[in-house]
PDB file of C-alpha atoms in Angstrom:
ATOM      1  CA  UNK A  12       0.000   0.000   0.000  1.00  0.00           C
ATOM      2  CA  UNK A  13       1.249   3.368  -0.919  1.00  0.00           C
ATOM      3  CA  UNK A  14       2.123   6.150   1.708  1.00  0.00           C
ATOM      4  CA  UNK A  15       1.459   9.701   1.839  1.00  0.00           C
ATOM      5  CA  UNK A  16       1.895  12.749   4.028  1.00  0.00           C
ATOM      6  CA  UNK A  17      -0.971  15.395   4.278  1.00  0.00           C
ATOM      7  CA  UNK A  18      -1.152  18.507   5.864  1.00  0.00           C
ATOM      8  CA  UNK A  19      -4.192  19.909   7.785  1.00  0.00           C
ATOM      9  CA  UNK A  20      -4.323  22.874   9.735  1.00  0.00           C
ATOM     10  CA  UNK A  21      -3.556  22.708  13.956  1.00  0.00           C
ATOM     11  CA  UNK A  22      -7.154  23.390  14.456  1.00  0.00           C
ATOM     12  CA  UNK A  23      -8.183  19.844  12.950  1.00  0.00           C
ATOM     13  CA  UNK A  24      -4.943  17.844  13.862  1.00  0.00           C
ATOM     14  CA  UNK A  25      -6.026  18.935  17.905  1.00  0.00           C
ATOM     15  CA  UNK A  26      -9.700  17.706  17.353  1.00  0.00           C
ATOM     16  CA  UNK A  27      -8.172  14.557  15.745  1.00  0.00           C
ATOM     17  CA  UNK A  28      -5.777  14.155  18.067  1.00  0.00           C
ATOM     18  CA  UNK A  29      -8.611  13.780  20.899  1.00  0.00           C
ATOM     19  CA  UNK A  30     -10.518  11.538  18.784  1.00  0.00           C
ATOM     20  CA  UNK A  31      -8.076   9.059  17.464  1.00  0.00           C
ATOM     21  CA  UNK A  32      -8.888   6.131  18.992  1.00  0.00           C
ATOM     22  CA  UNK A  33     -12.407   6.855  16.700  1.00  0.00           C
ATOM     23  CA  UNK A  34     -11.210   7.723  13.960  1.00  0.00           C
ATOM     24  CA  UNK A  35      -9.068   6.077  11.387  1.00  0.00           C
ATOM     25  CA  UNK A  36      -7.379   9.256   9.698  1.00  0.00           C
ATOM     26  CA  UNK A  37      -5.930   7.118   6.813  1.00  0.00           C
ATOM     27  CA  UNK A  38      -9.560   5.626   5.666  1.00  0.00           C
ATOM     28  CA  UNK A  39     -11.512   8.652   6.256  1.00  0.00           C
ATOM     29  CA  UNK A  40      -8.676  10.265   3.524  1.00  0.00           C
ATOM     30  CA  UNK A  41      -8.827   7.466   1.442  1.00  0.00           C
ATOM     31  CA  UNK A  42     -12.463   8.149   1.442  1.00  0.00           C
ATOM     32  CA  UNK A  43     -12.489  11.586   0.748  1.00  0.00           C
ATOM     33  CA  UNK A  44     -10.122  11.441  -2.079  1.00  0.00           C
ATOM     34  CA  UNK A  45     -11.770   8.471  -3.609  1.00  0.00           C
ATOM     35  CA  UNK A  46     -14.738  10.573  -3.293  1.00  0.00           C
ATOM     36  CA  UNK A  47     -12.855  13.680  -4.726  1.00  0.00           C
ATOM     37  CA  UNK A  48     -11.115  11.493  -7.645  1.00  0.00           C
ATOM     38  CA  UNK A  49     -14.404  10.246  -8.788  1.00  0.00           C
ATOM     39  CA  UNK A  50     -15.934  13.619  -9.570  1.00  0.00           C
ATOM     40  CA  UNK A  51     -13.589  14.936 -11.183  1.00  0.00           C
ATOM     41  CA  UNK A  52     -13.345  11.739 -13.691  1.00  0.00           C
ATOM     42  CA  UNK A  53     -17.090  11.772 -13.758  1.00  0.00           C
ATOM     43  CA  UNK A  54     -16.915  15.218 -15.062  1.00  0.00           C
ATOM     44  CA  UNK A  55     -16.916  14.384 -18.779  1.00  0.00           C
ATOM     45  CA  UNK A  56     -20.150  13.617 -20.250  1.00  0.00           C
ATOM     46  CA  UNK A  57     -21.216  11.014 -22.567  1.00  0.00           C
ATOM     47  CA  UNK A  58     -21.863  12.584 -26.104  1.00  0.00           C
ATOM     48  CA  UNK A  59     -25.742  12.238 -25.978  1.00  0.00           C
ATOM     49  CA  UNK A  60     -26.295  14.014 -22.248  1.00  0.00           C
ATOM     50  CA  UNK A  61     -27.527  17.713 -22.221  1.00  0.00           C
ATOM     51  CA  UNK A  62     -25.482  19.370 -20.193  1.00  0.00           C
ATOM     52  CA  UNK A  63     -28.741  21.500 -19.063  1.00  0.00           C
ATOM     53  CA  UNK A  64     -30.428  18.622 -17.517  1.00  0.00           C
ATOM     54  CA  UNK A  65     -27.061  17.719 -15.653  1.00  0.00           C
ATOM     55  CA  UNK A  66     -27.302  21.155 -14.549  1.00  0.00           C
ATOM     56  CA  UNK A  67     -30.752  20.768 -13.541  1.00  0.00           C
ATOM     57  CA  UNK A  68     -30.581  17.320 -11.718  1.00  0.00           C
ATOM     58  CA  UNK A  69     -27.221  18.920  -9.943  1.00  0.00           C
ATOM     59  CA  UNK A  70     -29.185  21.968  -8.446  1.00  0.00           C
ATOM     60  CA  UNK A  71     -32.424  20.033  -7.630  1.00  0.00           C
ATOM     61  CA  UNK A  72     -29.534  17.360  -5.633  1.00  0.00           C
ATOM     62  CA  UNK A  73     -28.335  20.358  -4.403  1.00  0.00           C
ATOM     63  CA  UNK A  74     -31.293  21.708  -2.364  1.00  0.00           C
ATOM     64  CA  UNK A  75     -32.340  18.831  -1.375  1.00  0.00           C
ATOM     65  CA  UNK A  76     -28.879  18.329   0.427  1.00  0.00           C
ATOM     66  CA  UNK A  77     -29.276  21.666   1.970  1.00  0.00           C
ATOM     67  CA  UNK A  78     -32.379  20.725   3.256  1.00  0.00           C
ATOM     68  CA  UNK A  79     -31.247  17.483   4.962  1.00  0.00           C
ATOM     69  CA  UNK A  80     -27.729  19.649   6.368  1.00  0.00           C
ATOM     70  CA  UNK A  81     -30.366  22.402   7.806  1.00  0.00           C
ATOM     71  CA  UNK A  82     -32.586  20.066   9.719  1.00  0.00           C
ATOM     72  CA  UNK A  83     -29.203  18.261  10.728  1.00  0.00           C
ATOM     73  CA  UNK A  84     -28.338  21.857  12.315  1.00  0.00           C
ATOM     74  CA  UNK A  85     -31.804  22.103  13.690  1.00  0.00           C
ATOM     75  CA  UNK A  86     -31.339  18.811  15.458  1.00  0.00           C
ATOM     76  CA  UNK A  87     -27.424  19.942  16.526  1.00  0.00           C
ATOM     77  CA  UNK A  88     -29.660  22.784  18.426  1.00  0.00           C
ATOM     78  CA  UNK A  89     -32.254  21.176  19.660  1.00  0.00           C
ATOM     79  CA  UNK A  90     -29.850  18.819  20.901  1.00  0.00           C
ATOM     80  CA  UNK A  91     -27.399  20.519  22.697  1.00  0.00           C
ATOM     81  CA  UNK A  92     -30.203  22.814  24.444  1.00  0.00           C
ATOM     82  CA  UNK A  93     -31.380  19.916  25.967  1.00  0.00           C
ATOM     83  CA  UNK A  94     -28.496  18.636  26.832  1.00  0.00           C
ATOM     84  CA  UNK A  95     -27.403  21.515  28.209  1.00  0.00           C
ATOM     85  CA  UNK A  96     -30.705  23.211  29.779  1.00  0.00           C
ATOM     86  CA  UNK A  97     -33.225  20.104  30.838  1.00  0.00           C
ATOM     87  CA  UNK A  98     -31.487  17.312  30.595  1.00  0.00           C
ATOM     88  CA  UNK A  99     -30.691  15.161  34.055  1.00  0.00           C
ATOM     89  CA  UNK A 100     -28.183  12.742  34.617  1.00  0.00           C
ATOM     90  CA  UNK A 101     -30.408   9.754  34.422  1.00  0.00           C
ATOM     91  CA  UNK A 102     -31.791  11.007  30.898  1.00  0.00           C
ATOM     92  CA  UNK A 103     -28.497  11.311  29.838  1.00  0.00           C
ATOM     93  CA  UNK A 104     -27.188   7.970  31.334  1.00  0.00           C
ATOM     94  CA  UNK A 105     -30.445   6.435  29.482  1.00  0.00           C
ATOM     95  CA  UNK A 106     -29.721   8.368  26.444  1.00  0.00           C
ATOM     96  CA  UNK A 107     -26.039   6.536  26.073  1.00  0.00           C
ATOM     97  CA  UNK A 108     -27.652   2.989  26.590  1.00  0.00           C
ATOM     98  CA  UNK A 109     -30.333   3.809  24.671  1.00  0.00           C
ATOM     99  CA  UNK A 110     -29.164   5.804  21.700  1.00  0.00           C
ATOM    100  CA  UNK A 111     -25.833   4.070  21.064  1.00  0.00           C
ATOM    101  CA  UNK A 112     -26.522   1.846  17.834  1.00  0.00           C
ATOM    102  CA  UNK A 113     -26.962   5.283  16.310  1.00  0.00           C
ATOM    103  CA  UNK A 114     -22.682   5.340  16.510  1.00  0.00           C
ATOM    104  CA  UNK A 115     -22.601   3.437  13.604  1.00  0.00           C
ATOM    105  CA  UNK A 116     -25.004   5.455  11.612  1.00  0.00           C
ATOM    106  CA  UNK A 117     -23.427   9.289   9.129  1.00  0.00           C
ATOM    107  CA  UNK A 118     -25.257  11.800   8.152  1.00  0.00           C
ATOM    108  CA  UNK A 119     -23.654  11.608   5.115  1.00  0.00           C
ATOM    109  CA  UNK A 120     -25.171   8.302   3.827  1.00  0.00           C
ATOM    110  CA  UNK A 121     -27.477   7.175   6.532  1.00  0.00           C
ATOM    111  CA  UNK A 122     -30.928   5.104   5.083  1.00  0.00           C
ATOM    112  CA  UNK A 123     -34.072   7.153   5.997  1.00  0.00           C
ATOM    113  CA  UNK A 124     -35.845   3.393   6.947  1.00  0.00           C
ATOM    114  CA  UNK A 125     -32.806   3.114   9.256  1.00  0.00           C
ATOM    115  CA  UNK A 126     -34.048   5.606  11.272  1.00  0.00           C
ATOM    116  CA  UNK A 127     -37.850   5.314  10.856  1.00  0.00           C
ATOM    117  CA  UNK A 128     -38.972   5.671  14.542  1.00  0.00           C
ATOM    118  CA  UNK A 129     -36.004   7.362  16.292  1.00  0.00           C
ATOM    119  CA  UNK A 130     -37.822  10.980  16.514  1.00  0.00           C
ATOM    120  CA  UNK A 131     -40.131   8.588  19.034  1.00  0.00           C
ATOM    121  CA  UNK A 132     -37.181   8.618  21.170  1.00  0.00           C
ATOM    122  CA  UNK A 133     -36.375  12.316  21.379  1.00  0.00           C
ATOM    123  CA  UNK A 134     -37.741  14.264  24.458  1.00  0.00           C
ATOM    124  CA  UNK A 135     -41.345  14.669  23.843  1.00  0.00           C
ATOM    125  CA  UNK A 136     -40.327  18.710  23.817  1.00  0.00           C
ATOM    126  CA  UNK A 137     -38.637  17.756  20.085  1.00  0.00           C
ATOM    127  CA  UNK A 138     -41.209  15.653  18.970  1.00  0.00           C
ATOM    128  CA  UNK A 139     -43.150  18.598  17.266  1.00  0.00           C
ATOM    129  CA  UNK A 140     -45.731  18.253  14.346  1.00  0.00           C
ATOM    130  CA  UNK A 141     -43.383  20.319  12.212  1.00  0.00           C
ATOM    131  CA  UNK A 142     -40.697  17.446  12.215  1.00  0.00           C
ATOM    132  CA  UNK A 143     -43.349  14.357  11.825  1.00  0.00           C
ATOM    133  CA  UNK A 144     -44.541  16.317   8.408  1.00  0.00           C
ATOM    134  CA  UNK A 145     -41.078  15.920   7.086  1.00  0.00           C
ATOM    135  CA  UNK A 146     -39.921  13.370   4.884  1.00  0.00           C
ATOM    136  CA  UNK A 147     -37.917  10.376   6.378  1.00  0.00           C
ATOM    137  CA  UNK A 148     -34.752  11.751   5.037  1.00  0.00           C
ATOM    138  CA  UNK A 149     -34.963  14.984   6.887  1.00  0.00           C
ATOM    139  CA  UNK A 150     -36.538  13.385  10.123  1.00  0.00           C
ATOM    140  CA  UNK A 151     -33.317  11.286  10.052  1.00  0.00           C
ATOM    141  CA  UNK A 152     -31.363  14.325   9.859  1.00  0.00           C
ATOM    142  CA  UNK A 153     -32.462  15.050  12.474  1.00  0.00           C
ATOM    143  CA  UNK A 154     -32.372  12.977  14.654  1.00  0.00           C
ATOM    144  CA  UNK A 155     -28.741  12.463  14.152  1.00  0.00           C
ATOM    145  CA  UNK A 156     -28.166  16.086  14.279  1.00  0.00           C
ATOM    146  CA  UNK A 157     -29.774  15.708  17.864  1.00  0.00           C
ATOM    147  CA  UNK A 158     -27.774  13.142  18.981  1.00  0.00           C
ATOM    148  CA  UNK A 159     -24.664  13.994  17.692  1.00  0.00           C
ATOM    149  CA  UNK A 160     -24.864  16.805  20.041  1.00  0.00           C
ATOM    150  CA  UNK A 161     -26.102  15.291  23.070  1.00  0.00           C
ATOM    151  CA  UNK A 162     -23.298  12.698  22.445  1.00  0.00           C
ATOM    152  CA  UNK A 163     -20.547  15.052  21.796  1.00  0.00           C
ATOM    153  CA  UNK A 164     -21.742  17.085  24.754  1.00  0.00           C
ATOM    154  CA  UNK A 165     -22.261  14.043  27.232  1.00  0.00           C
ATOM    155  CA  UNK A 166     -19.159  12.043  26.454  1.00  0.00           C
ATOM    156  CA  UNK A 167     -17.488  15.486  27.464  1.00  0.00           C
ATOM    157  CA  UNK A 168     -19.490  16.146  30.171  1.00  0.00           C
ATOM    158  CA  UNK A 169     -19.382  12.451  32.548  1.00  0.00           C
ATOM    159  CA  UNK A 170     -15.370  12.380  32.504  1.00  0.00           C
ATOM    160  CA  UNK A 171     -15.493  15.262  34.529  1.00  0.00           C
ATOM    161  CA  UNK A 172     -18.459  14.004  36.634  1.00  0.00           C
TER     162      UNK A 172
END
């Protein structure tokens, strides 16, 4: 296997550094730059594809990915206010049994069916209508906005307790 060196900026390599036993630097860079690679050799179109309805699919891809990042946020918020504000220690010592499958689960490429359900789980506070009219996709979002920031916030939180 091939070796290469990569710079990042401090700001990362400190956030990495308190992660690495979570995260394998070398696949999630083999990842990205598969991912990278890919596009740009996907870039040239077959003779008989309109470059307009590329164009068109691309943008329409597009919003849809904002929408699923915003109600990712929304969740991040929702999350970390509960966490933060209501939350006691026995919700969040039921929230790590309770939540953990979720570990295994990105944002990036989660399964809406996956998480069909999980907004059941939040705090009945989160539960609102608004989020139950959304598509799976965005519920999911969601959801693993939510507990990516009661996670973050909690593993943080019970070293120190």
């Amino acid at each position: 296997m091939a070796r290469r060196n990569i710079s990042i900026p401090d700001e990362l390599n400190e956030r990495l550094e308190r992660l690495r036993d979570r995260v394998n630097a070398s696949k999630v860079c083999a990842i990205a730059l598969e991912k990278e690679l890919g596009m740009i050799e996907g870039q040239t179109l077959a003779p008989d594809v309109d470059e307009a309805k590329v164009a068109r699919l691309v943008e329409r891809l597009q919003a849809q990915q904002g929408w699923k990042d915003r109600w990712y946020q929304r969740g991040r918020r929702d999350g970390e206010t509960w966490a933060q504000e209501t939350a006691t220690l026995q919700d969040l010592r039921a929230f790590e049994e309770s939540w953990s499958e979720l570990d295994q689960v990105r944002v990036a490429d989660f399964d809406p069916e996956d998480l069909e359900g999980w907004e059941d789980e939040l705090p009945e506070a989160f539960q609102s209508n608004d989020l139950r009219r959304q598509p799976p996709e965005l519920r999911g979002a969601y959801v693993l906005g939510w507990y990516a920031s009661v996670q973050a916030l909690w593993r943080a939180a019970r070293t120190r307790l």
